[in-house]
PDB file of C-alpha atoms and ligand atoms in Angstrom:
ATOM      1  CA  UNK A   1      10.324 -45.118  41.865  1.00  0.00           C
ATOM      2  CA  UNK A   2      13.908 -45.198  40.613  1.00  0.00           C
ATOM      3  CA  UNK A   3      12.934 -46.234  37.432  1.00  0.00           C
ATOM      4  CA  UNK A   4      10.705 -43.176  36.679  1.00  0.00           C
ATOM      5  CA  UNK A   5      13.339 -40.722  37.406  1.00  0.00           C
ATOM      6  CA  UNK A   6      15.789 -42.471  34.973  1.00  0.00           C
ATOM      7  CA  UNK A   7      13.485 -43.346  32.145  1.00  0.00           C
ATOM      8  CA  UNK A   8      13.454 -39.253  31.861  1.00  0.00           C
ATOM      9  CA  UNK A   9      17.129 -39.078  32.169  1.00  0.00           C
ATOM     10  CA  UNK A  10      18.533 -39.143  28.320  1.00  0.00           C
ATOM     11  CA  UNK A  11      21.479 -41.363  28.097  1.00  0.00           C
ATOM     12  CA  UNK A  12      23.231 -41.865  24.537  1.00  0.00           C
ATOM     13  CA  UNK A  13      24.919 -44.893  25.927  1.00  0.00           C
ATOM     14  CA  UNK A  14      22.049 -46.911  26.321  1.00  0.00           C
ATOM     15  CA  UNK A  15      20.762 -46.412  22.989  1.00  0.00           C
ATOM     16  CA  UNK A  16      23.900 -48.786  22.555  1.00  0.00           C
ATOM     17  CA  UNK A  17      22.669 -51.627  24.606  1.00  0.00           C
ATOM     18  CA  UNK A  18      20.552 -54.451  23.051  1.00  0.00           C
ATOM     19  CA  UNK A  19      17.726 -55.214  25.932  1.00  0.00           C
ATOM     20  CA  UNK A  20      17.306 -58.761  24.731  1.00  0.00           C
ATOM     21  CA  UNK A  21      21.085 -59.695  25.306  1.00  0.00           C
ATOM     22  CA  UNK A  22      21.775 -58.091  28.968  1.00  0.00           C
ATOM     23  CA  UNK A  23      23.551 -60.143  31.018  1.00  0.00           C
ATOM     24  CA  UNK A  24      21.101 -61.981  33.755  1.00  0.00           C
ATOM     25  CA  UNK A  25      23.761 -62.000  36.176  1.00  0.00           C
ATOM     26  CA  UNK A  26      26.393 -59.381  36.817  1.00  0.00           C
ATOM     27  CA  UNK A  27      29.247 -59.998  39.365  1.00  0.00           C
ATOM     28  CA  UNK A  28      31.604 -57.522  40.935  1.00  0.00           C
ATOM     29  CA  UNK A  29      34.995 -57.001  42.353  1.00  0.00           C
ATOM     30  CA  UNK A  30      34.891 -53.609  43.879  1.00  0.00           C
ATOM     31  CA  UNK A  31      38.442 -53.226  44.372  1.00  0.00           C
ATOM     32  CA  UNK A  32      40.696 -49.993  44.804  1.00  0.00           C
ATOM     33  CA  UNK A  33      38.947 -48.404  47.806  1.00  0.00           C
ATOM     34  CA  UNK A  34      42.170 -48.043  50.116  1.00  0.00           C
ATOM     35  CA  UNK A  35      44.305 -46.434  46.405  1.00  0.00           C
ATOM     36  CA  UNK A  36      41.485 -43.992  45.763  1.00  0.00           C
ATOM     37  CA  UNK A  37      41.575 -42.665  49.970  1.00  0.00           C
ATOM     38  CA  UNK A  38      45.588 -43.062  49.532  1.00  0.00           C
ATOM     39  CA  UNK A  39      45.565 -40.993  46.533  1.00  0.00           C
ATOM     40  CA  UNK A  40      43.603 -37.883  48.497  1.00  0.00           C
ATOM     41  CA  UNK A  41      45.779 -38.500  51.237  1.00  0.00           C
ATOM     42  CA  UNK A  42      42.387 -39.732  53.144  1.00  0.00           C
ATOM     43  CA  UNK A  43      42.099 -42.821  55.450  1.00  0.00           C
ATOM     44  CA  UNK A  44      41.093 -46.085  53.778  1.00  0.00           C
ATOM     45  CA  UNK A  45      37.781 -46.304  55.750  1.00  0.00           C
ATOM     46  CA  UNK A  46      37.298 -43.061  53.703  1.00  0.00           C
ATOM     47  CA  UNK A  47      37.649 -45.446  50.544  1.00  0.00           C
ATOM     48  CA  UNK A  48      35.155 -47.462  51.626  1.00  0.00           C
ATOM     49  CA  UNK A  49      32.518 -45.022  52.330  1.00  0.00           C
ATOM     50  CA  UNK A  50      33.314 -43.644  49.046  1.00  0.00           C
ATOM     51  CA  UNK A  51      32.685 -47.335  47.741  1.00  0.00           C
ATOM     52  CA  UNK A  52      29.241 -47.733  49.838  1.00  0.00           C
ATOM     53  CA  UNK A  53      28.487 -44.449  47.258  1.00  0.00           C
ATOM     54  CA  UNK A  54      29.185 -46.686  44.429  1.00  0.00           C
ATOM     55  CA  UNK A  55      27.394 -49.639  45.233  1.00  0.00           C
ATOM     56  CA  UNK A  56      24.257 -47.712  45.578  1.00  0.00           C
ATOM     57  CA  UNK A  57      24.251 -46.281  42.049  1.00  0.00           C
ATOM     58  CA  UNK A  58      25.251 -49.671  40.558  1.00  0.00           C
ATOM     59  CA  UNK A  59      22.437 -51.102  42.412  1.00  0.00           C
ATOM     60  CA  UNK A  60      19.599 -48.573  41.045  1.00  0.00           C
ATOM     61  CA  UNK A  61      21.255 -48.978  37.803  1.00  0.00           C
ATOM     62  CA  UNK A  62      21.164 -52.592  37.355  1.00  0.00           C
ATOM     63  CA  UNK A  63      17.310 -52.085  38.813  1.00  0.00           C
ATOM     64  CA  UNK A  64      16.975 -49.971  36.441  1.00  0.00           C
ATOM     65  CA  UNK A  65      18.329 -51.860  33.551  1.00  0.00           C
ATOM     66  CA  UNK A  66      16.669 -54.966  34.491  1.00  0.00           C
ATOM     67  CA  UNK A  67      18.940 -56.890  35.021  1.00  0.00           C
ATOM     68  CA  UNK A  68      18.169 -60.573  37.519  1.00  0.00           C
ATOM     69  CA  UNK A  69      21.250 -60.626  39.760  1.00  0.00           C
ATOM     70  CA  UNK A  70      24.200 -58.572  40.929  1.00  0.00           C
ATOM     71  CA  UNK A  71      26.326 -60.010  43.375  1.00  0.00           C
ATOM     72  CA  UNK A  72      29.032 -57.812  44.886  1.00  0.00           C
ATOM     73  CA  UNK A  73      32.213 -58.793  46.483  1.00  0.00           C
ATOM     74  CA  UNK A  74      31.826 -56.928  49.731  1.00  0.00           C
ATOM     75  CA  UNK A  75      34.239 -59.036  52.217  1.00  0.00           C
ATOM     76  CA  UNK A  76      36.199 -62.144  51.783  1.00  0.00           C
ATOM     77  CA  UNK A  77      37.207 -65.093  53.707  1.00  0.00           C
ATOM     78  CA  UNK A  78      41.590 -63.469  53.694  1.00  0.00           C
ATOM     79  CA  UNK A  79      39.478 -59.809  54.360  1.00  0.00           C
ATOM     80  CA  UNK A  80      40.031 -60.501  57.935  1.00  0.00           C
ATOM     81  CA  UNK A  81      43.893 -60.071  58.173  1.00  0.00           C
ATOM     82  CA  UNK A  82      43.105 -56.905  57.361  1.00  0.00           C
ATOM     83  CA  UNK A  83      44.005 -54.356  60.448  1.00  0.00           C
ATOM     84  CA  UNK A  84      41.211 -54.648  62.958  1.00  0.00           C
ATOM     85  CA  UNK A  85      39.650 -51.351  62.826  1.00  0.00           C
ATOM     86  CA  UNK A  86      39.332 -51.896  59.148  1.00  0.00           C
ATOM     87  CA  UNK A  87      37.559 -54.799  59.526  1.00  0.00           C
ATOM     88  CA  UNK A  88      35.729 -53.670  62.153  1.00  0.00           C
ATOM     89  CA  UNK A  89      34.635 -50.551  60.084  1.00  0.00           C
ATOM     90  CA  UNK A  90      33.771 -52.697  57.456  1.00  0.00           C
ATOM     91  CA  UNK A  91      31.029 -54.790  59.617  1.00  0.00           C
ATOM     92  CA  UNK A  92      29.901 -51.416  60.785  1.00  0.00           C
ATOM     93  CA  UNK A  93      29.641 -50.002  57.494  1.00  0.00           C
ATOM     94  CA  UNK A  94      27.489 -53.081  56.379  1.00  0.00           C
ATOM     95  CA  UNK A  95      25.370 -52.465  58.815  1.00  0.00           C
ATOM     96  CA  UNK A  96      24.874 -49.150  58.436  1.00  0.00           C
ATOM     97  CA  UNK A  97      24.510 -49.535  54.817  1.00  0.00           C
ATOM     98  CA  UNK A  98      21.148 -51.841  55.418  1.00  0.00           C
ATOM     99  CA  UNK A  99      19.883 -49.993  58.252  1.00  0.00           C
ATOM    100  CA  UNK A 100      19.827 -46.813  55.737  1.00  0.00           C
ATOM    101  CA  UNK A 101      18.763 -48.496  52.676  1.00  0.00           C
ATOM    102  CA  UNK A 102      16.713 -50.931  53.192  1.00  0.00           C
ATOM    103  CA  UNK A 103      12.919 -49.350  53.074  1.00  0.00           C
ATOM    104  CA  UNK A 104      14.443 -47.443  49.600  1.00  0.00           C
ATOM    105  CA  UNK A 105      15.201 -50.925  48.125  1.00  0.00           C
ATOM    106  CA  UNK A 106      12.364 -52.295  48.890  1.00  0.00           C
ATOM    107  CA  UNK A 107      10.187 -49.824  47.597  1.00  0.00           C
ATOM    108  CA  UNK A 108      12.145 -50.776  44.544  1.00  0.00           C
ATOM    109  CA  UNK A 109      11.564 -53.910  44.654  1.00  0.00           C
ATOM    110  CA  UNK A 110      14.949 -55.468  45.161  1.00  0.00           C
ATOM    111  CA  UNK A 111      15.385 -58.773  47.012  1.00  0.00           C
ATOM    112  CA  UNK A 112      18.701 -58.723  49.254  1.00  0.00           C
ATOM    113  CA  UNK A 113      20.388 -61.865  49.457  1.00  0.00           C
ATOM    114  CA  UNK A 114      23.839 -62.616  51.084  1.00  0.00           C
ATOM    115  CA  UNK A 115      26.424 -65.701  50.113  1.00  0.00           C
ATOM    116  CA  UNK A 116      29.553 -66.715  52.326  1.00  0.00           C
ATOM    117  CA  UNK A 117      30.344 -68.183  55.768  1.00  0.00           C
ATOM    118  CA  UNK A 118      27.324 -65.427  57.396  1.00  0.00           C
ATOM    119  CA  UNK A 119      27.447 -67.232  60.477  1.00  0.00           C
ATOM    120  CA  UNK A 120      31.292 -65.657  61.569  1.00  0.00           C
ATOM    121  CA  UNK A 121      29.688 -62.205  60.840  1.00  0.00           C
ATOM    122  CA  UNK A 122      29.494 -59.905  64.362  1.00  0.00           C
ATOM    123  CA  UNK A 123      25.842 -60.557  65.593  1.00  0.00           C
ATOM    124  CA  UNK A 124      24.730 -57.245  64.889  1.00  0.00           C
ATOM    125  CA  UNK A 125      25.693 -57.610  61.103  1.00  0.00           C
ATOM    126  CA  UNK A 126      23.940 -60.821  60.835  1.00  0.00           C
ATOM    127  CA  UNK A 127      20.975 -59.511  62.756  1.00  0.00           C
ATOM    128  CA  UNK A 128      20.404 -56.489  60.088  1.00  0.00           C
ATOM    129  CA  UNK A 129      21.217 -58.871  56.930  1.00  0.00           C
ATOM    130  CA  UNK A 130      18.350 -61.761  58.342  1.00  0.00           C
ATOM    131  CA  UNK A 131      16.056 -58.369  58.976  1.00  0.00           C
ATOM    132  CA  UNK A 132      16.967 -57.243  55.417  1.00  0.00           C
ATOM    133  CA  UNK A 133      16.552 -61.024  53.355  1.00  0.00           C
ATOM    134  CA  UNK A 134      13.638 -61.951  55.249  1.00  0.00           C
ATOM    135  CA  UNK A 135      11.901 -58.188  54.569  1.00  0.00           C
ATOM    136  CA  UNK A 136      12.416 -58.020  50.799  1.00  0.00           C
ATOM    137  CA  UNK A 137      12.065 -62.365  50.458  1.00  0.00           C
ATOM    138  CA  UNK A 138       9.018 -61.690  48.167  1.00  0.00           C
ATOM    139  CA  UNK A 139      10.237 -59.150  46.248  1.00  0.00           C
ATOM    140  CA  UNK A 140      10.140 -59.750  42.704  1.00  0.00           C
ATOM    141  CA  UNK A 141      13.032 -56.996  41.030  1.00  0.00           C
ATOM    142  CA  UNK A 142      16.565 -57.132  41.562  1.00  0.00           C
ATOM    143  CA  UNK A 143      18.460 -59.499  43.727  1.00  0.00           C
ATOM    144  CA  UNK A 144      21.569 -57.953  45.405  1.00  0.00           C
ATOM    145  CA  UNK A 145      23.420 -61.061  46.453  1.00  0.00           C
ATOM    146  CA  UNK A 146      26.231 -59.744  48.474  1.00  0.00           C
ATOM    147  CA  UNK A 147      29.467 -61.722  49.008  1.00  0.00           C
ATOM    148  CA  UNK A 148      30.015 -61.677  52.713  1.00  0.00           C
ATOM    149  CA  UNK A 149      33.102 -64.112  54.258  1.00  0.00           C
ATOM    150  CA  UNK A 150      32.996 -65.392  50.939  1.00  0.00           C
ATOM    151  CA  UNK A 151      35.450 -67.187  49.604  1.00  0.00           C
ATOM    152  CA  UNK A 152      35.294 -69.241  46.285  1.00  0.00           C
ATOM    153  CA  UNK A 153      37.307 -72.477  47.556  1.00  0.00           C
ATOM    154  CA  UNK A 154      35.662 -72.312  51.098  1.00  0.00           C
ATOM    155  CA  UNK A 155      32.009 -72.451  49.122  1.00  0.00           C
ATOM    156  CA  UNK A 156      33.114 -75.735  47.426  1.00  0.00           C
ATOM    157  CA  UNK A 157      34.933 -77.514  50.596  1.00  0.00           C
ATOM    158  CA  UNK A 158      31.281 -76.476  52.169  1.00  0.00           C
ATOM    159  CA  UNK A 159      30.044 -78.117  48.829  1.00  0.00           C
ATOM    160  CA  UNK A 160      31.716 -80.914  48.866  1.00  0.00           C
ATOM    161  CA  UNK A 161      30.710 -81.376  52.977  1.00  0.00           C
ATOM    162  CA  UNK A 162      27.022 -81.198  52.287  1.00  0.00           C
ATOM    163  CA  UNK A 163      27.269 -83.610  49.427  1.00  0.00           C
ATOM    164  CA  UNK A 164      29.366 -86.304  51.486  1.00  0.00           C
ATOM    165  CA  UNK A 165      27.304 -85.886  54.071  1.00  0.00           C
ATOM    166  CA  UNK A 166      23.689 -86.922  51.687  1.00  0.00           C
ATOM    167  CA  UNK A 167      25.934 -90.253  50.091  1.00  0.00           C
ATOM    168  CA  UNK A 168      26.658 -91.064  53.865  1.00  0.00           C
ATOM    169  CA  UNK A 169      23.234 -90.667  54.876  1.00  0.00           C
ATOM    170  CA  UNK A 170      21.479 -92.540  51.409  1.00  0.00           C
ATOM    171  CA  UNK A 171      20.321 -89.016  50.182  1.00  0.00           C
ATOM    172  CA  UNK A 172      22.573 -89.443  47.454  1.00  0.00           C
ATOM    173  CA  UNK A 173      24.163 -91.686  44.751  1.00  0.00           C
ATOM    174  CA  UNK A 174      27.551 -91.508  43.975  1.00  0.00           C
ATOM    175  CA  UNK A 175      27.224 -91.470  40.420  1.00  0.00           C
ATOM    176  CA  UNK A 176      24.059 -89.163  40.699  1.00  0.00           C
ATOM    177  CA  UNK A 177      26.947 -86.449  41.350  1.00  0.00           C
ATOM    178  CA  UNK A 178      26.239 -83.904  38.305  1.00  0.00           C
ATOM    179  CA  UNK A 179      27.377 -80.337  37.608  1.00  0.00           C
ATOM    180  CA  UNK A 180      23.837 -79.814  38.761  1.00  0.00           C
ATOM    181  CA  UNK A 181      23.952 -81.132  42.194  1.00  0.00           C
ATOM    182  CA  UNK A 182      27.013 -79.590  42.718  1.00  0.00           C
ATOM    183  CA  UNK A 183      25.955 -75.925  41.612  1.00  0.00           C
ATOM    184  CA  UNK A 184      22.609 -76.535  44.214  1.00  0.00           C
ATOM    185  CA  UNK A 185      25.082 -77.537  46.888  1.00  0.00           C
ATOM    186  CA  UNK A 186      27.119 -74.243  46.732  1.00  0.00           C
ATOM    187  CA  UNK A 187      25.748 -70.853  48.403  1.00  0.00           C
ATOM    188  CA  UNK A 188      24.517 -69.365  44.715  1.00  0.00           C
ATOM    189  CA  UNK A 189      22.225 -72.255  44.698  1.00  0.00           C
ATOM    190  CA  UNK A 190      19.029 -71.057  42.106  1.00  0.00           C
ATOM    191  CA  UNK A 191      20.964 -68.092  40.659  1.00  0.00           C
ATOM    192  CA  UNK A 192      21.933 -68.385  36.731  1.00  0.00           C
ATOM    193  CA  UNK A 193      25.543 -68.451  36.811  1.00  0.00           C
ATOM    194  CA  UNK A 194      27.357 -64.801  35.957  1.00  0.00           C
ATOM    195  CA  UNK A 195      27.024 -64.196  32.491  1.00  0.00           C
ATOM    196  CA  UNK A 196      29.509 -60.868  33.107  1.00  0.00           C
ATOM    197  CA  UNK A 197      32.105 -60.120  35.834  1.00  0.00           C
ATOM    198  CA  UNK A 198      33.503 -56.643  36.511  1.00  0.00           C
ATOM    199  CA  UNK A 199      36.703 -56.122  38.259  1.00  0.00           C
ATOM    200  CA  UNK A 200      38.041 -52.433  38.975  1.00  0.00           C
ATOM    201  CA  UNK A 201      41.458 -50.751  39.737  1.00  0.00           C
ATOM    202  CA  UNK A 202      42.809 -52.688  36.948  1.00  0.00           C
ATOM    203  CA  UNK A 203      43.823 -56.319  38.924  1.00  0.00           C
ATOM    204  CA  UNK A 204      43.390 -59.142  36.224  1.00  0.00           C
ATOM    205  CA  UNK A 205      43.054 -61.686  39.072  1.00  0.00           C
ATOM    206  CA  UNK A 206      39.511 -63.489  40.675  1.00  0.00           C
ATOM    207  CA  UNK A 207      40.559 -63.676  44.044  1.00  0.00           C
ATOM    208  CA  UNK A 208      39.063 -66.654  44.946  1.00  0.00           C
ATOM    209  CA  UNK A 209      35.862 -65.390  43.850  1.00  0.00           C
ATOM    210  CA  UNK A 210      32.881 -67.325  42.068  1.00  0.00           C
ATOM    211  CA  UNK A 211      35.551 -69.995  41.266  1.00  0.00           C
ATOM    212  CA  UNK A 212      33.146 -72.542  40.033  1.00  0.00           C
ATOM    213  CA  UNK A 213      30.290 -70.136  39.080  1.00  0.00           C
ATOM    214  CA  UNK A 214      32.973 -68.031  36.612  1.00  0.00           C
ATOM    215  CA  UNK A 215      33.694 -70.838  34.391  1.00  0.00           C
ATOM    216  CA  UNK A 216      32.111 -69.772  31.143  1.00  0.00           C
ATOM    217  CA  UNK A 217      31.682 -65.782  32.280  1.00  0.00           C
ATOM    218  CA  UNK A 218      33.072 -62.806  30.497  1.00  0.00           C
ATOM    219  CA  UNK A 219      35.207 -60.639  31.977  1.00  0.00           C
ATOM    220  CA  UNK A 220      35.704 -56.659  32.061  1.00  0.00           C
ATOM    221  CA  UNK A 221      38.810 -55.228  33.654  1.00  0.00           C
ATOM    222  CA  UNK A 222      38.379 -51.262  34.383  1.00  0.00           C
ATOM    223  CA  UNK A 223      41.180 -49.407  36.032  1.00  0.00           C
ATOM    224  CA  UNK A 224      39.147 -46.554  37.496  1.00  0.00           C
ATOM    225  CA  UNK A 225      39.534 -47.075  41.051  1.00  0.00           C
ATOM    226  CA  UNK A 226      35.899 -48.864  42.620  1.00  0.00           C
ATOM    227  CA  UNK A 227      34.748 -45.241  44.177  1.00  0.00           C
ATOM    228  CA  UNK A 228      35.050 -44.350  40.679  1.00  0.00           C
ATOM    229  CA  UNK A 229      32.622 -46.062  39.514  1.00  0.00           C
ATOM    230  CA  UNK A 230      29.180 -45.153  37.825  1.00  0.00           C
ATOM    231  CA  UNK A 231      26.309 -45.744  35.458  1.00  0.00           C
ATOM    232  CA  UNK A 232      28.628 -44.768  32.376  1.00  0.00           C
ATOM    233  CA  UNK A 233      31.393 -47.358  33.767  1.00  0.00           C
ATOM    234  CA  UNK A 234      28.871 -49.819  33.916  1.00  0.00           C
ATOM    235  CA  UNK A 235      26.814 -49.285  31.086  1.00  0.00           C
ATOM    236  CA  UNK A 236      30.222 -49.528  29.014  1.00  0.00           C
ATOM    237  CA  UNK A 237      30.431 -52.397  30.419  1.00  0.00           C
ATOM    238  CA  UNK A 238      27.629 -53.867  29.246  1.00  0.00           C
ATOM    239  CA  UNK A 239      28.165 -52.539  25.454  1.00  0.00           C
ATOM    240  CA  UNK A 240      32.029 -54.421  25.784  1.00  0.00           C
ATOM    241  CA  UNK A 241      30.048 -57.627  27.155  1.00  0.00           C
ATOM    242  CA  UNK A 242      27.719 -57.348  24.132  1.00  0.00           C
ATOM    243  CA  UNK A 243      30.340 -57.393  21.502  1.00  0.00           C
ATOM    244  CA  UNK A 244      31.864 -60.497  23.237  1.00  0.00           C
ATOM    245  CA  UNK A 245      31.679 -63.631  21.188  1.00  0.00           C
ATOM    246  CA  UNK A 246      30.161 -66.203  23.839  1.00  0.00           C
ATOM    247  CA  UNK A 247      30.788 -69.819  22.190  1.00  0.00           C
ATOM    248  CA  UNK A 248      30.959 -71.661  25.872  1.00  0.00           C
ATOM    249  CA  UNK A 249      33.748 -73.982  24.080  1.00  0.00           C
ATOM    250  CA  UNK A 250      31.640 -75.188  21.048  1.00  0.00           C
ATOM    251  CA  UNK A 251      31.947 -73.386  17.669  1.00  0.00           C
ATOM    252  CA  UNK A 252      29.393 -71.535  15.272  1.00  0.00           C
ATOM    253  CA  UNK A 253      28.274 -73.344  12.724  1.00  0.00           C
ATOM    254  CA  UNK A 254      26.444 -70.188  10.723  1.00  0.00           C
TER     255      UNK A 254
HETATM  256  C1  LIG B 301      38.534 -53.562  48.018  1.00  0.00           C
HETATM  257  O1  LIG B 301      39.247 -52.368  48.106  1.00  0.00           O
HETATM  258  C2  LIG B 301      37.276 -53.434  48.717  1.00  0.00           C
HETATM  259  C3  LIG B 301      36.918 -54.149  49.814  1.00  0.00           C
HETATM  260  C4  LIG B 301      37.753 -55.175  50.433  1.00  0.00           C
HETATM  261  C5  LIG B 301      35.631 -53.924  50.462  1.00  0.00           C
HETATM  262  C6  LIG B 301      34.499 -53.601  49.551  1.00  0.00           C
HETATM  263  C7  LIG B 301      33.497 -52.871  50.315  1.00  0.00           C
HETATM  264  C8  LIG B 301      32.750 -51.856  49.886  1.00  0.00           C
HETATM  265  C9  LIG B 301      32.722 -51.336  48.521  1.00  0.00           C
HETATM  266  C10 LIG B 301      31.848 -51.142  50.815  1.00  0.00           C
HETATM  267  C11 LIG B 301      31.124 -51.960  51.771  1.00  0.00           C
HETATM  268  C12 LIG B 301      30.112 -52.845  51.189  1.00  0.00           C
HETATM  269  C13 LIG B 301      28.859 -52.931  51.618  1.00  0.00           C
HETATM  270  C14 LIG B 301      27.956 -53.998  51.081  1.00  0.00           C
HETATM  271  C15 LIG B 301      28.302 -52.010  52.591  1.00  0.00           C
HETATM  272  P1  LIG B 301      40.662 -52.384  48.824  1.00  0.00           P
HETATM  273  O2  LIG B 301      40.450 -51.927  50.210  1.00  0.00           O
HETATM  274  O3  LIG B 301      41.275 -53.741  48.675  1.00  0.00           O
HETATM  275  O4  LIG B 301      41.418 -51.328  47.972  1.00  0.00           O
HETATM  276  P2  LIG B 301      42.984 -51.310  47.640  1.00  0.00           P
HETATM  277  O5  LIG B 301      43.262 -52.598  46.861  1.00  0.00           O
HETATM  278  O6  LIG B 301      43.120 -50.097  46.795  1.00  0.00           O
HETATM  279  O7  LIG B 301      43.686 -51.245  48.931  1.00  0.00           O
END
């Protein structure tokens, strides 16, 4: 459905991108809401709704594209000293967003997934999310993995938790303790760690986000503002990622 549409569209910019090296998994900070309301002398919630316009067309493009995984940064675990109304309008917003969108990404064949402490989430949020995972579960296309009361260092406490908890039952062996159980311990468990992460408004910081998961992941710092963002800031994206030099610490020996 989505990918009809665009496969008319005529885009120079992707006859820069090599299909066979797209990145499997793309993270996102979608920062500089609250700047680009301030800077039209708008409220921040204003921000936000702009950024709910973003995520959509980041979503069909990365549908589009093919890419496996995009997981977005929608609320972390420090989000909640935020004022309460902006928190508040950020649950509602959630919701809202997968109330309206849910049947269209479906029909597109996205799977939504959701990492982070979900259970602290106001019951109608959570409600709409379980609706939304367990609806698109079989779907085959793009999984949205959104970051909700996420934080990086809270995911590997939880880690570390479940893991103590399987040596103190027998589950586990102490020296059995790999990079690979770990990774299946945290909330990202299956996914291919980010091969890419985007962060907007021009912060060079990861804000406790994908801490363990980022380790050998390239990074693109854009300073237009998160609202901002489209297919071309993506896609240029991509086309920086693919001129990276990925060695993962080793060297090349050609
Ligand atoms: C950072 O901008 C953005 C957030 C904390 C929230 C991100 C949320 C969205 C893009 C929309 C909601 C998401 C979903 C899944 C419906 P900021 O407020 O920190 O901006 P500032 O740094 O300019 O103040």
């Amino acid at each position: 459905m989505w990918l009809k549409a665009w496969k008319q569209k005529k885009m120079d910019l992707l006859d820069q991108i090599v299909p066979e090296r797209l990145p499997r998994h793309i993270a996102i900070i979608m920062d500089g809401n609250g700047r680009w309301a301030k800077k039209r002398a708008l409220p921040r919630s204003m921000g936000h709704r702009a950024g709910v316009e973003a995520l959509r067309k980041v979503v069909k493009t990365c549908s589009n594209l093919g890419i496996k995984v995009l997981t977005v940064y929608a609320f972390s675990t420090e989000n909640w000293s935020r004022p309460k109304d902006e928190v508040g309008f950020l649950m509602t917003l959630l919701t809202e967003y997968l109330r309206k969108e849910l049947q269209e990404l479906h029909e597109n064949d996205v799977v939504i997934r959701a990492i982070g402490g979900l259970q602290d989430l106001p019951k109608e949020a959570q409600r709409e999310l379980n609706n939304s995972i367990e609806r698109t579960q079989n779907n085959t296309g793009l999984i949205l993995n959104i970051a909700l009361n996420y934080g990086g260092r809270y995911e590997i406490i939880n880690a570390v938790k479940k893991i103590s908890g399987d040596v103190l039952s027998g589950k586990q062996q102490i020296d059995a303790i790999d990079e690979e159980c770990f990774s299946n311990a945290l909330f990202t468990r299956g996914l291919p760690d980010p091969d890419l992460m985007i962060r907007t408004s021009g912060e060079m910081r990861l804000s406790n986000f994908l801490l363990w998961q980022l380790a050998y992941t390239e990074i693109v710092v854009i300073d237009e503002l998160w609202p901002d963002f489209g297919e071309k800031a993506l896609l240029d994206a991509i086309i920086a990622f693919q001129k990276r030099d990925r060695r993962f610490g080793g060297i090349h020996t050609d």
